[in-house]
Amino acid sequence: MTDAVGSIDMPDAQDEVQESKKKSRKGGKRAKKGPLKRLALFYRQIIAELRKVVWPTRNQLTSYTTVVIFFVAIMIALVTLIDYGLNHAAKYVFG
């Protein structure tokens, strides 16, 4: 009985060809450029990605900031109450 195409035991013929291509390639395009050109390319790519970002409006930013500050204040209050309660419980238990 033969294995199914693409099974773990028998890889496809295309996979073997692709693996042999990957092994024979050394350096590629990156090895041809100097470090300053690669750095310049890196910064150009950063700027290109930042242009794709959808920046929030002033109203959105204000509402997001308000929500975050409110949530942090609630969490501070909650942790303070828990700490206060555990402190009194420890004083009660240990004298």
mmCIF file of the C-alpha atoms, coordinates in Angstrom:
data_MODEL
# 
_entry.id   MODEL 
# 
loop_
_atom_site.group_PDB 
_atom_site.id 
_atom_site.type_symbol 
_atom_site.label_atom_id 
_atom_site.label_alt_id 
_atom_site.label_comp_id 
_atom_site.label_asym_id 
_atom_site.label_entity_id 
_atom_site.label_seq_id 
_atom_site.pdbx_PDB_ins_code 
_atom_site.Cartn_x 
_atom_site.Cartn_y 
_atom_site.Cartn_z 
_atom_site.occupancy 
_atom_site.B_iso_or_equiv 
_atom_site.pdbx_formal_charge 
_atom_site.auth_seq_id 
_atom_site.auth_comp_id 
_atom_site.auth_asym_id 
_atom_site.auth_atom_id 
_atom_site.pdbx_PDB_model_num 
ATOM 1  C CA . MET A 1 1  ? 0.000   0.000  0.000  1.00 0.00 ? 1  MET A CA 1 
ATOM 2  C CA . THR A 1 2  ? 1.419   3.429  -0.929 1.00 0.00 ? 2  THR A CA 1 
ATOM 3  C CA . ASP A 1 3  ? 1.458   6.581  1.190  1.00 0.00 ? 3  ASP A CA 1 
ATOM 4  C CA . ALA A 1 4  ? -0.780  9.525  0.435  1.00 0.00 ? 4  ALA A CA 1 
ATOM 5  C CA . VAL A 1 5  ? 0.733   12.407 -1.449 1.00 0.00 ? 5  VAL A CA 1 
ATOM 6  C CA . GLY A 1 6  ? 2.141   14.944 0.980  1.00 0.00 ? 6  GLY A CA 1 
ATOM 7  C CA . SER A 1 7  ? 2.141   12.640 3.985  1.00 0.00 ? 7  SER A CA 1 
ATOM 8  C CA . ILE A 1 8  ? 4.767   12.947 6.677  1.00 0.00 ? 8  ILE A CA 1 
ATOM 9  C CA . ASP A 1 9  ? 6.630   9.835  5.515  1.00 0.00 ? 9  ASP A CA 1 
ATOM 10 C CA . MET A 1 10 ? 6.764   10.721 1.815  1.00 0.00 ? 10 MET A CA 1 
ATOM 11 C CA . PRO A 1 11 ? 7.166   14.439 0.977  1.00 0.00 ? 11 PRO A CA 1 
ATOM 12 C CA . ASP A 1 12 ? 5.962   15.753 -2.346 1.00 0.00 ? 12 ASP A CA 1 
ATOM 13 C CA . ALA A 1 13 ? 8.408   16.083 -5.192 1.00 0.00 ? 13 ALA A CA 1 
ATOM 14 C CA . GLN A 1 14 ? 7.831   19.848 -5.183 1.00 0.00 ? 14 GLN A CA 1 
ATOM 15 C CA . ASP A 1 15 ? 8.844   20.054 -1.524 1.00 0.00 ? 15 ASP A CA 1 
ATOM 16 C CA . GLU A 1 16 ? 12.122  18.294 -2.302 1.00 0.00 ? 16 GLU A CA 1 
ATOM 17 C CA . VAL A 1 17 ? 12.821  20.712 -5.174 1.00 0.00 ? 17 VAL A CA 1 
ATOM 18 C CA . GLN A 1 18 ? 12.039  23.740 -2.982 1.00 0.00 ? 18 GLN A CA 1 
ATOM 19 C CA . GLU A 1 19 ? 14.256  22.413 -0.184 1.00 0.00 ? 19 GLU A CA 1 
ATOM 20 C CA . SER A 1 20 ? 17.139  21.937 -2.593 1.00 0.00 ? 20 SER A CA 1 
ATOM 21 C CA . LYS A 1 21 ? 16.686  25.527 -3.851 1.00 0.00 ? 21 LYS A CA 1 
ATOM 22 C CA . LYS A 1 22 ? 16.739  26.860 -0.299 1.00 0.00 ? 22 LYS A CA 1 
ATOM 23 C CA . LYS A 1 23 ? 19.923  24.969 0.532  1.00 0.00 ? 23 LYS A CA 1 
ATOM 24 C CA . SER A 1 24 ? 21.815  26.125 -2.538 1.00 0.00 ? 24 SER A CA 1 
ATOM 25 C CA . ARG A 1 25 ? 21.044  29.820 -2.062 1.00 0.00 ? 25 ARG A CA 1 
ATOM 26 C CA . LYS A 1 26 ? 23.698  31.728 -0.145 1.00 0.00 ? 26 LYS A CA 1 
ATOM 27 C CA . GLY A 1 27 ? 23.357  35.332 0.921  1.00 0.00 ? 27 GLY A CA 1 
ATOM 28 C CA . GLY A 1 28 ? 20.811  36.332 -1.680 1.00 0.00 ? 28 GLY A CA 1 
ATOM 29 C CA . LYS A 1 29 ? 20.091  40.020 -2.284 1.00 0.00 ? 29 LYS A CA 1 
ATOM 30 C CA . ARG A 1 30 ? 21.079  41.013 1.223  1.00 0.00 ? 30 ARG A CA 1 
ATOM 31 C CA . ALA A 1 31 ? 24.704  39.972 0.732  1.00 0.00 ? 31 ALA A CA 1 
ATOM 32 C CA . LYS A 1 32 ? 25.067  42.251 -2.304 1.00 0.00 ? 32 LYS A CA 1 
ATOM 33 C CA . LYS A 1 33 ? 24.255  45.485 -0.457 1.00 0.00 ? 33 LYS A CA 1 
ATOM 34 C CA . GLY A 1 34 ? 26.459  47.287 2.002  1.00 0.00 ? 34 GLY A CA 1 
ATOM 35 C CA . PRO A 1 35 ? 25.421  47.964 5.590  1.00 0.00 ? 35 PRO A CA 1 
ATOM 36 C CA . LEU A 1 36 ? 24.584  51.631 4.926  1.00 0.00 ? 36 LEU A CA 1 
ATOM 37 C CA . LYS A 1 37 ? 22.324  50.748 1.998  1.00 0.00 ? 37 LYS A CA 1 
ATOM 38 C CA . ARG A 1 38 ? 20.553  48.144 4.120  1.00 0.00 ? 38 ARG A CA 1 
ATOM 39 C CA . LEU A 1 39 ? 20.089  50.693 6.897  1.00 0.00 ? 39 LEU A CA 1 
ATOM 40 C CA . ALA A 1 40 ? 18.685  53.233 4.434  1.00 0.00 ? 40 ALA A CA 1 
ATOM 41 C CA . LEU A 1 41 ? 16.317  50.592 3.048  1.00 0.00 ? 41 LEU A CA 1 
ATOM 42 C CA . PHE A 1 42 ? 15.218  49.744 6.581  1.00 0.00 ? 42 PHE A CA 1 
ATOM 43 C CA . TYR A 1 43 ? 14.333  53.375 7.335  1.00 0.00 ? 43 TYR A CA 1 
ATOM 44 C CA . ARG A 1 44 ? 12.530  53.781 3.992  1.00 0.00 ? 44 ARG A CA 1 
ATOM 45 C CA . GLN A 1 45 ? 10.440  50.723 4.840  1.00 0.00 ? 45 GLN A CA 1 
ATOM 46 C CA . ILE A 1 46 ? 9.629   52.146 8.277  1.00 0.00 ? 46 ILE A CA 1 
ATOM 47 C CA . ILE A 1 47 ? 8.433   55.411 6.747  1.00 0.00 ? 47 ILE A CA 1 
ATOM 48 C CA . ALA A 1 48 ? 6.372   53.525 4.161  1.00 0.00 ? 48 ALA A CA 1 
ATOM 49 C CA . GLU A 1 49 ? 4.684   51.494 6.915  1.00 0.00 ? 49 GLU A CA 1 
ATOM 50 C CA . LEU A 1 50 ? 3.999   54.590 9.017  1.00 0.00 ? 50 LEU A CA 1 
ATOM 51 C CA . ARG A 1 51 ? 2.209   56.158 6.059  1.00 0.00 ? 51 ARG A CA 1 
ATOM 52 C CA . LYS A 1 52 ? -0.184  53.180 6.039  1.00 0.00 ? 52 LYS A CA 1 
ATOM 53 C CA . VAL A 1 53 ? -1.163  53.717 9.690  1.00 0.00 ? 53 VAL A CA 1 
ATOM 54 C CA . VAL A 1 54 ? -4.641  55.074 10.310 1.00 0.00 ? 54 VAL A CA 1 
ATOM 55 C CA . TRP A 1 55 ? -4.047  57.689 12.994 1.00 0.00 ? 55 TRP A CA 1 
ATOM 56 C CA . PRO A 1 56 ? -6.877  58.434 15.464 1.00 0.00 ? 56 PRO A CA 1 
ATOM 57 C CA . THR A 1 57 ? -8.640  61.769 15.408 1.00 0.00 ? 57 THR A CA 1 
ATOM 58 C CA . ARG A 1 58 ? -8.358  64.193 18.327 1.00 0.00 ? 58 ARG A CA 1 
ATOM 59 C CA . ASN A 1 59 ? -11.805 63.123 19.627 1.00 0.00 ? 59 ASN A CA 1 
ATOM 60 C CA . GLN A 1 60 ? -10.910 59.441 19.452 1.00 0.00 ? 60 GLN A CA 1 
ATOM 61 C CA . LEU A 1 61 ? -7.591  60.055 21.167 1.00 0.00 ? 61 LEU A CA 1 
ATOM 62 C CA . THR A 1 62 ? -9.292  62.021 23.955 1.00 0.00 ? 62 THR A CA 1 
ATOM 63 C CA . SER A 1 63 ? -11.900 59.319 24.517 1.00 0.00 ? 63 SER A CA 1 
ATOM 64 C CA . TYR A 1 64 ? -9.302  56.509 24.480 1.00 0.00 ? 64 TYR A CA 1 
ATOM 65 C CA . THR A 1 65 ? -7.118  58.413 26.952 1.00 0.00 ? 65 THR A CA 1 
ATOM 66 C CA . THR A 1 66 ? -10.088 59.040 29.242 1.00 0.00 ? 66 THR A CA 1 
ATOM 67 C CA . VAL A 1 67 ? -11.059 55.372 29.199 1.00 0.00 ? 67 VAL A CA 1 
ATOM 68 C CA . VAL A 1 68 ? -7.498  54.280 30.005 1.00 0.00 ? 68 VAL A CA 1 
ATOM 69 C CA . ILE A 1 69 ? -7.118  56.760 32.876 1.00 0.00 ? 69 ILE A CA 1 
ATOM 70 C CA . PHE A 1 70 ? -10.521 55.748 34.295 1.00 0.00 ? 70 PHE A CA 1 
ATOM 71 C CA . PHE A 1 71 ? -9.648  52.048 34.067 1.00 0.00 ? 71 PHE A CA 1 
ATOM 72 C CA . VAL A 1 72 ? -6.249  52.579 35.722 1.00 0.00 ? 72 VAL A CA 1 
ATOM 73 C CA . ALA A 1 73 ? -7.874  54.566 38.535 1.00 0.00 ? 73 ALA A CA 1 
ATOM 74 C CA . ILE A 1 74 ? -10.388 51.765 39.149 1.00 0.00 ? 74 ILE A CA 1 
ATOM 75 C CA . MET A 1 75 ? -7.622  49.162 39.175 1.00 0.00 ? 75 MET A CA 1 
ATOM 76 C CA . ILE A 1 76 ? -5.551  51.242 41.619 1.00 0.00 ? 76 ILE A CA 1 
ATOM 77 C CA . ALA A 1 77 ? -8.560  51.535 43.919 1.00 0.00 ? 77 ALA A CA 1 
ATOM 78 C CA . LEU A 1 78 ? -9.247  47.804 43.685 1.00 0.00 ? 78 LEU A CA 1 
ATOM 79 C CA . VAL A 1 79 ? -5.651  46.813 44.455 1.00 0.00 ? 79 VAL A CA 1 
ATOM 80 C CA . THR A 1 80 ? -5.536  49.334 47.318 1.00 0.00 ? 80 THR A CA 1 
ATOM 81 C CA . LEU A 1 81 ? -8.691  47.877 48.861 1.00 0.00 ? 81 LEU A CA 1 
ATOM 82 C CA . ILE A 1 82 ? -7.400  44.320 48.525 1.00 0.00 ? 82 ILE A CA 1 
ATOM 83 C CA . ASP A 1 83 ? -4.051  45.320 50.034 1.00 0.00 ? 83 ASP A CA 1 
ATOM 84 C CA . TYR A 1 84 ? -5.775  47.166 52.885 1.00 0.00 ? 84 TYR A CA 1 
ATOM 85 C CA . GLY A 1 85 ? -7.991  44.143 53.611 1.00 0.00 ? 85 GLY A CA 1 
ATOM 86 C CA . LEU A 1 86 ? -5.121  41.662 53.523 1.00 0.00 ? 86 LEU A CA 1 
ATOM 87 C CA . ASN A 1 87 ? -3.055  43.944 55.767 1.00 0.00 ? 87 ASN A CA 1 
ATOM 88 C CA . HIS A 1 88 ? -5.790  44.027 58.409 1.00 0.00 ? 88 HIS A CA 1 
ATOM 89 C CA . ALA A 1 89 ? -6.344  40.280 58.066 1.00 0.00 ? 89 ALA A CA 1 
ATOM 90 C CA . ALA A 1 90 ? -2.623  39.628 58.634 1.00 0.00 ? 90 ALA A CA 1 
ATOM 91 C CA . LYS A 1 91 ? -2.588  41.932 61.677 1.00 0.00 ? 91 LYS A CA 1 
ATOM 92 C CA . TYR A 1 92 ? -5.637  40.119 63.069 1.00 0.00 ? 92 TYR A CA 1 
ATOM 93 C CA . VAL A 1 93 ? -4.114  36.651 62.527 1.00 0.00 ? 93 VAL A CA 1 
ATOM 94 C CA . PHE A 1 94 ? -0.562  37.406 63.648 1.00 0.00 ? 94 PHE A CA 1 
ATOM 95 C CA . GLY A 1 95 ? -1.328  39.974 66.353 1.00 0.00 ? 95 GLY A CA 1 
# 
